[in-house]
């Protein structure tokens, strides 16, 4: 894993956006895996800015989101579909037919989950998967105890996750109890994973995921087995890492990132 610690989340967002923009230049029909929550919002702003100012072209890109609440429709203000429309899709030239989220109102949920997996496969697989991390270590909505080999399916949310996500709903009691999420096995098949975390609230989950044992009790720890995961942290989220000095040294010496800075022509 490559662990990149930046002074703040805005700097991380700029780096990750430059990484994605480079990948899109090389492969215009890139398949992007996207995440919801507060963490990727600065990244989405940066992608929108690049689309507007630099003409970053999403017209051939396909997007698959990690998860959706079960029992609410796309127009519900708390739905992840709505979130993605407002935070990203409405502001870039990604074709609506190329955006995919699980359907929280699917009549046959199991068949829908199988279909979602088939759609990912048919697209050629996810090239770059953007991930946040829950305060309990979840990725997507794979709560602790999720099988590390799981596929897209329904999950029951923990009360901690429902509390964490209550801010997106008018009333905390409105947060759905169940969801549909890509499995950890699904996420692990992405060619590249970009895990973003910011804030002290994430420090413990991050330290467990990166430096702890691989365990279903911290689902993000499965990424230790992924061949190309890059982790972007702000100072607070990196606060509990033991090998911090080493990660900084590796990043400073990294030829790829130094070259990207030059290619991108911006101060990253
Ligand atoms: C949510 C999402 C995850 C996200 C995580 C962190 O519940 N399902 O994909 O990474 O929890 O959210 P936030 O970025 O708001 O802290």
GROMACS .gro file of C-alpha atoms and ligand atoms in nm:
model
  284
    1UNK     CA    1   0.000   0.000   0.000
    2UNK     CA    2   0.110   0.350  -0.070
    3UNK     CA    3   0.024   0.589   0.213
    4UNK     CA    4   0.018   0.957   0.128
    5UNK     CA    5  -0.028   1.207   0.407
    6UNK     CA    6  -0.123   1.561   0.314
    7UNK     CA    7  -0.171   1.868   0.535
    8UNK     CA    8  -0.546   1.870   0.470
    9UNK     CA    9  -0.829   1.707   0.278
   10UNK     CA   10  -0.824   1.974   0.006
   11UNK     CA   11  -0.465   1.882  -0.084
   12UNK     CA   12  -0.553   1.512  -0.092
   13UNK     CA   13  -0.847   1.591  -0.319
   14UNK     CA   14  -0.620   1.775  -0.563
   15UNK     CA   15  -0.378   1.483  -0.578
   16UNK     CA   16  -0.651   1.224  -0.626
   17UNK     CA   17  -0.822   1.436  -0.895
   18UNK     CA   18  -0.489   1.469  -1.080
   19UNK     CA   19  -0.447   1.092  -1.058
   20UNK     CA   20  -0.795   1.028  -1.198
   21UNK     CA   21  -0.756   1.293  -1.470
   22UNK     CA   22  -0.431   1.129  -1.582
   23UNK     CA   23  -0.603   0.790  -1.596
   24UNK     CA   24  -0.890   0.941  -1.800
   25UNK     CA   25  -0.646   1.093  -2.049
   26UNK     CA   26  -0.487   0.751  -2.095
   27UNK     CA   27  -0.816   0.562  -2.105
   28UNK     CA   28  -1.112   0.786  -2.199
   29UNK     CA   29  -1.359   0.500  -2.138
   30UNK     CA   30  -1.235   0.454  -1.782
   31UNK     CA   31  -1.462   0.267  -1.540
   32UNK     CA   32  -1.476   0.457  -1.214
   33UNK     CA   33  -1.601   0.323  -0.883
   34UNK     CA   34  -1.746   0.604  -0.674
   35UNK     CA   35  -1.825   0.658  -0.308
   36UNK     CA   36  -2.062   0.877  -0.109
   37UNK     CA   37  -2.029   1.047   0.230
   38UNK     CA   38  -1.854   1.372   0.317
   39UNK     CA   39  -1.504   1.247   0.238
   40UNK     CA   40  -1.513   1.244  -0.144
   41UNK     CA   41  -1.695   1.580  -0.174
   42UNK     CA   42  -1.373   1.788  -0.212
   43UNK     CA   43  -1.258   1.536  -0.477
   44UNK     CA   44  -1.585   1.574  -0.669
   45UNK     CA   45  -1.554   1.955  -0.653
   46UNK     CA   46  -1.205   1.925  -0.795
   47UNK     CA   47  -1.321   1.693  -1.077
   48UNK     CA   48  -1.602   1.940  -1.159
   49UNK     CA   49  -1.350   2.225  -1.164
   50UNK     CA   50  -1.125   2.028  -1.400
   51UNK     CA   51  -1.423   1.953  -1.623
   52UNK     CA   52  -1.518   2.323  -1.640
   53UNK     CA   53  -1.174   2.477  -1.660
   54UNK     CA   54  -0.964   2.212  -1.834
   55UNK     CA   55  -1.232   2.030  -2.033
   56UNK     CA   56  -1.185   1.702  -1.845
   57UNK     CA   57  -1.412   1.478  -2.054
   58UNK     CA   58  -1.637   1.224  -1.884
   59UNK     CA   59  -1.842   1.145  -2.197
   60UNK     CA   60  -1.702   0.793  -2.234
   61UNK     CA   61  -1.655   0.720  -1.863
   62UNK     CA   62  -1.873   0.466  -1.682
   63UNK     CA   63  -1.940   0.496  -1.309
   64UNK     CA   64  -2.048   0.240  -1.051
   65UNK     CA   65  -2.128   0.348  -0.698
   66UNK     CA   66  -2.052   0.132  -0.400
   67UNK     CA   67  -2.386   0.131  -0.226
   68UNK     CA   68  -2.740   0.257  -0.173
   69UNK     CA   69  -2.994   0.249   0.108
   70UNK     CA   70  -3.261  -0.014   0.083
   71UNK     CA   71  -3.623   0.102   0.085
   72UNK     CA   72  -3.575   0.456  -0.047
   73UNK     CA   73  -3.596   0.568  -0.407
   74UNK     CA   74  -3.363   0.779  -0.621
   75UNK     CA   75  -3.556   1.102  -0.550
   76UNK     CA   76  -3.539   1.066  -0.172
   77UNK     CA   77  -3.315   1.350  -0.046
   78UNK     CA   78  -3.113   1.102   0.166
   79UNK     CA   79  -3.055   0.855  -0.118
   80UNK     CA   80  -2.707   0.806  -0.255
   81UNK     CA   81  -2.841   0.851  -0.609
   82UNK     CA   82  -2.959   1.198  -0.512
   83UNK     CA   83  -2.625   1.266  -0.340
   84UNK     CA   84  -2.430   1.172  -0.651
   85UNK     CA   85  -2.653   1.381  -0.878
   86UNK     CA   86  -2.611   1.689  -0.658
   87UNK     CA   87  -2.242   1.646  -0.573
   88UNK     CA   88  -2.110   1.530  -0.912
   89UNK     CA   89  -2.326   1.394  -1.193
   90UNK     CA   90  -2.532   1.713  -1.253
   91UNK     CA   91  -2.212   1.913  -1.310
   92UNK     CA   92  -2.010   1.699  -1.552
   93UNK     CA   93  -2.072   1.541  -1.893
   94UNK     CA   94  -2.105   1.185  -1.768
   95UNK     CA   95  -2.385   1.028  -1.970
   96UNK     CA   96  -2.681   0.941  -1.741
   97UNK     CA   97  -2.688   0.592  -1.892
   98UNK     CA   98  -2.331   0.540  -1.775
   99UNK     CA   99  -2.404   0.606  -1.406
  100UNK     CA  100  -2.490   0.307  -1.190
  101UNK     CA  101  -2.603   0.279  -0.832
  102UNK     CA  102  -2.785  -0.011  -0.672
  103UNK     CA  103  -3.163   0.044  -0.676
  104UNK     CA  104  -3.296   0.073  -0.322
  105UNK     CA  105  -3.645  -0.011  -0.446
  106UNK     CA  106  -3.555  -0.317  -0.657
  107UNK     CA  107  -3.847  -0.562  -0.637
  108UNK     CA  108  -3.617  -0.866  -0.639
  109UNK     CA  109  -3.312  -0.752  -0.444
  110UNK     CA  110  -3.107  -1.069  -0.486
  111UNK     CA  111  -3.154  -1.069  -0.863
  112UNK     CA  112  -3.071  -0.699  -0.868
  113UNK     CA  113  -2.745  -0.759  -0.679
  114UNK     CA  114  -2.646  -1.031  -0.925
  115UNK     CA  115  -2.732  -0.797  -1.213
  116UNK     CA  116  -2.517  -0.519  -1.060
  117UNK     CA  117  -2.219  -0.755  -1.045
  118UNK     CA  118  -2.287  -0.862  -1.406
  119UNK     CA  119  -2.298  -0.498  -1.517
  120UNK     CA  120  -1.960  -0.432  -1.355
  121UNK     CA  121  -1.815  -0.738  -1.530
  122UNK     CA  122  -1.972  -0.640  -1.865
  123UNK     CA  123  -1.811  -0.295  -1.841
  124UNK     CA  124  -1.471  -0.463  -1.823
  125UNK     CA  125  -1.436  -0.420  -1.446
  126UNK     CA  126  -1.364  -0.117  -1.232
  127UNK     CA  127  -1.038   0.057  -1.316
  128UNK     CA  128  -1.025   0.294  -1.020
  129UNK     CA  129  -1.238   0.257  -0.709
  130UNK     CA  130  -1.268   0.559  -0.481
  131UNK     CA  131  -1.329   0.461  -0.118
  132UNK     CA  132  -1.399   0.637   0.208
  133UNK     CA  133  -1.383   0.456   0.540
  134UNK     CA  134  -1.643   0.441   0.816
  135UNK     CA  135  -1.544   0.515   1.173
  136UNK     CA  136  -1.582   0.138   1.229
  137UNK     CA  137  -1.359   0.054   0.931
  138UNK     CA  138  -1.637  -0.016   0.683
  139UNK     CA  139  -1.579   0.031   0.310
  140UNK     CA  140  -1.889   0.069   0.098
  141UNK     CA  141  -2.140  -0.045   0.357
  142UNK     CA  142  -1.946  -0.359   0.448
  143UNK     CA  143  -1.983  -0.342   0.822
  144UNK     CA  144  -1.750  -0.527   1.063
  145UNK     CA  145  -1.805  -0.905   1.034
  146UNK     CA  146  -1.861  -0.878   0.656
  147UNK     CA  147  -1.703  -1.165   0.468
  148UNK     CA  148  -1.382  -1.049   0.307
  149UNK     CA  149  -1.494  -1.243  -0.002
  150UNK     CA  150  -1.846  -1.093  -0.011
  151UNK     CA  151  -2.020  -0.982  -0.331
  152UNK     CA  152  -2.293  -0.721  -0.387
  153UNK     CA  153  -2.573  -0.795  -0.140
  154UNK     CA  154  -2.788  -0.645   0.133
  155UNK     CA  155  -2.637  -0.557   0.470
  156UNK     CA  156  -2.780  -0.436   0.798
  157UNK     CA  157  -2.622  -0.111   0.916
  158UNK     CA  158  -2.479  -0.082   1.265
  159UNK     CA  159  -2.632   0.175   1.499
  160UNK     CA  160  -2.294   0.358   1.488
  161UNK     CA  161  -2.311   0.393   1.108
  162UNK     CA  162  -2.674   0.505   1.125
  163UNK     CA  163  -2.574   0.770   1.381
  164UNK     CA  164  -2.277   0.879   1.167
  165UNK     CA  165  -2.502   0.918   0.863
  166UNK     CA  166  -2.799   1.078   1.041
  167UNK     CA  167  -2.682   1.423   0.926
  168UNK     CA  168  -2.796   1.342   0.571
  169UNK     CA  169  -3.155   1.286   0.689
  170UNK     CA  170  -3.416   1.519   0.838
  171UNK     CA  171  -3.471   1.287   1.131
  172UNK     CA  172  -3.217   1.032   1.267
  173UNK     CA  173  -3.495   0.772   1.278
  174UNK     CA  174  -3.529   0.809   0.898
  175UNK     CA  175  -3.186   0.652   0.829
  176UNK     CA  176  -3.265   0.316   0.670
  177UNK     CA  177  -3.152   0.007   0.860
  178UNK     CA  178  -3.059  -0.189   0.549
  179UNK     CA  179  -2.863  -0.121   0.235
  180UNK     CA  180  -2.726  -0.278  -0.082
  181UNK     CA  181  -2.348  -0.267  -0.108
  182UNK     CA  182  -2.076  -0.399  -0.333
  183UNK     CA  183  -1.900  -0.672  -0.138
  184UNK     CA  184  -1.542  -0.664  -0.023
  185UNK     CA  185  -1.467  -0.928  -0.287
  186UNK     CA  186  -1.621  -0.697  -0.550
  187UNK     CA  187  -1.412  -0.401  -0.434
  188UNK     CA  188  -1.096  -0.613  -0.425
  189UNK     CA  189  -1.135  -0.684  -0.799
  190UNK     CA  190  -1.096  -0.315  -0.885
  191UNK     CA  191  -0.761  -0.258  -1.055
  192UNK     CA  192  -0.673   0.038  -0.835
  193UNK     CA  193  -0.824   0.140  -0.501
  194UNK     CA  194  -0.794   0.497  -0.374
  195UNK     CA  195  -0.889   0.515  -0.007
  196UNK     CA  196  -0.949   0.864   0.132
  197UNK     CA  197  -0.985   0.957   0.497
  198UNK     CA  198  -0.988   1.286   0.683
  199UNK     CA  199  -1.036   1.388   1.043
  200UNK     CA  200  -0.951   1.252   1.384
  201UNK     CA  201  -1.272   1.050   1.392
  202UNK     CA  202  -1.117   0.817   1.133
  203UNK     CA  203  -0.769   0.783   1.289
  204UNK     CA  204  -0.838   0.461   1.476
  205UNK     CA  205  -1.009   0.283   1.186
  206UNK     CA  206  -0.728   0.398   0.953
  207UNK     CA  207  -0.453   0.272   1.186
  208UNK     CA  208  -0.633  -0.061   1.222
  209UNK     CA  209  -0.685  -0.094   0.847
  210UNK     CA  210  -0.327  -0.009   0.749
  211UNK     CA  211  -0.117  -0.136   1.037
  212UNK     CA  212  -0.341  -0.386   1.213
  213UNK     CA  213  -0.419  -0.747   1.126
  214UNK     CA  214  -0.637  -0.836   0.827
  215UNK     CA  215  -0.970  -0.893   0.990
  216UNK     CA  216  -1.341  -0.879   0.913
  217UNK     CA  217  -1.366  -0.662   1.226
  218UNK     CA  218  -1.201  -0.385   1.023
  219UNK     CA  219  -1.324  -0.444   0.666
  220UNK     CA  220  -1.083  -0.188   0.515
  221UNK     CA  221  -0.794  -0.404   0.637
  222UNK     CA  222  -0.875  -0.640   0.345
  223UNK     CA  223  -0.704  -0.379   0.124
  224UNK     CA  224  -0.370  -0.504   0.260
  225UNK     CA  225  -0.423  -0.791   0.015
  226UNK     CA  226  -0.498  -0.559  -0.278
  227UNK     CA  227  -0.208  -0.520  -0.521
  228UNK     CA  228  -0.256  -0.147  -0.594
  229UNK     CA  229  -0.413   0.054  -0.315
  230UNK     CA  230  -0.318   0.414  -0.250
  231UNK     CA  231  -0.432   0.576   0.073
  232UNK     CA  232  -0.472   0.954   0.106
  233UNK     CA  233  -0.491   1.090   0.459
  234UNK     CA  234  -0.496   1.429   0.620
  235UNK     CA  235  -0.285   1.489   0.932
  236UNK     CA  236  -0.569   1.409   1.172
  237UNK     CA  237  -0.665   1.080   1.005
  238UNK     CA  238  -0.296   0.979   1.006
  239UNK     CA  239  -0.264   1.066   1.376
  240UNK     CA  240  -0.247   0.707   1.504
  241UNK     CA  241  -0.009   0.557   1.248
  242UNK     CA  242   0.313   0.411   1.386
  243UNK     CA  243   0.520   0.420   1.065
  244UNK     CA  244   0.432   0.776   0.964
  245UNK     CA  245   0.793   0.889   0.907
  246UNK     CA  246   0.852   0.599   0.668
  247UNK     CA  247   0.538   0.675   0.462
  248UNK     CA  248   0.645   1.038   0.427
  249UNK     CA  249   0.993   0.935   0.315
  250UNK     CA  250   0.857   0.695   0.052
  251UNK     CA  251   0.619   0.960  -0.084
  252UNK     CA  252   0.892   1.226  -0.103
  253UNK     CA  253   1.108   0.987  -0.309
  254UNK     CA  254   0.825   0.868  -0.531
  255UNK     CA  255   0.906   0.915  -0.898
  256UNK     CA  256   0.544   0.868  -1.010
  257UNK     CA  257   0.403   1.152  -0.799
  258UNK     CA  258   0.691   1.385  -0.880
  259UNK     CA  259   0.634   1.321  -1.251
  260UNK     CA  260   0.257   1.369  -1.216
  261UNK     CA  261   0.318   1.708  -1.058
  262UNK     CA  262   0.522   1.812  -1.362
  263UNK     CA  263   0.282   1.664  -1.618
  264UNK     CA  264  -0.019   1.817  -1.453
  265UNK     CA  265   0.135   2.161  -1.467
  266UNK     CA  266  -0.030   2.267  -1.143
  267UNK     CA  267   0.081   2.308  -0.787
  268UNK     CA  268  -0.050   1.994  -0.631
  269LIG     C1  269  -2.080   0.588   0.446
  269LIG     C2  270  -2.061   0.523   0.306
  269LIG     C3  271  -1.918   0.486   0.285
  269LIG     C4  272  -1.832   0.601   0.333
  269LIG     C5  273  -1.838   0.608   0.483
  269LIG     C6  274  -1.771   0.732   0.542
  269LIG     O1  275  -2.169   0.523   0.525
  269LIG     N1  276  -2.145   0.411   0.279
  269LIG     O2  277  -1.896   0.456   0.148
  269LIG     O3  278  -1.700   0.583   0.296
  269LIG     O4  279  -1.966   0.587   0.532
  269LIG     O5  280  -1.852   0.844   0.534
  269LIG     P1  281  -1.797   0.991   0.552
  269LIG     O6  282  -1.709   1.017   0.437
  269LIG     O7  283  -1.920   1.080   0.547
  269LIG     O8  284  -1.726   0.998   0.682
   0.00000   0.00000   0.00000
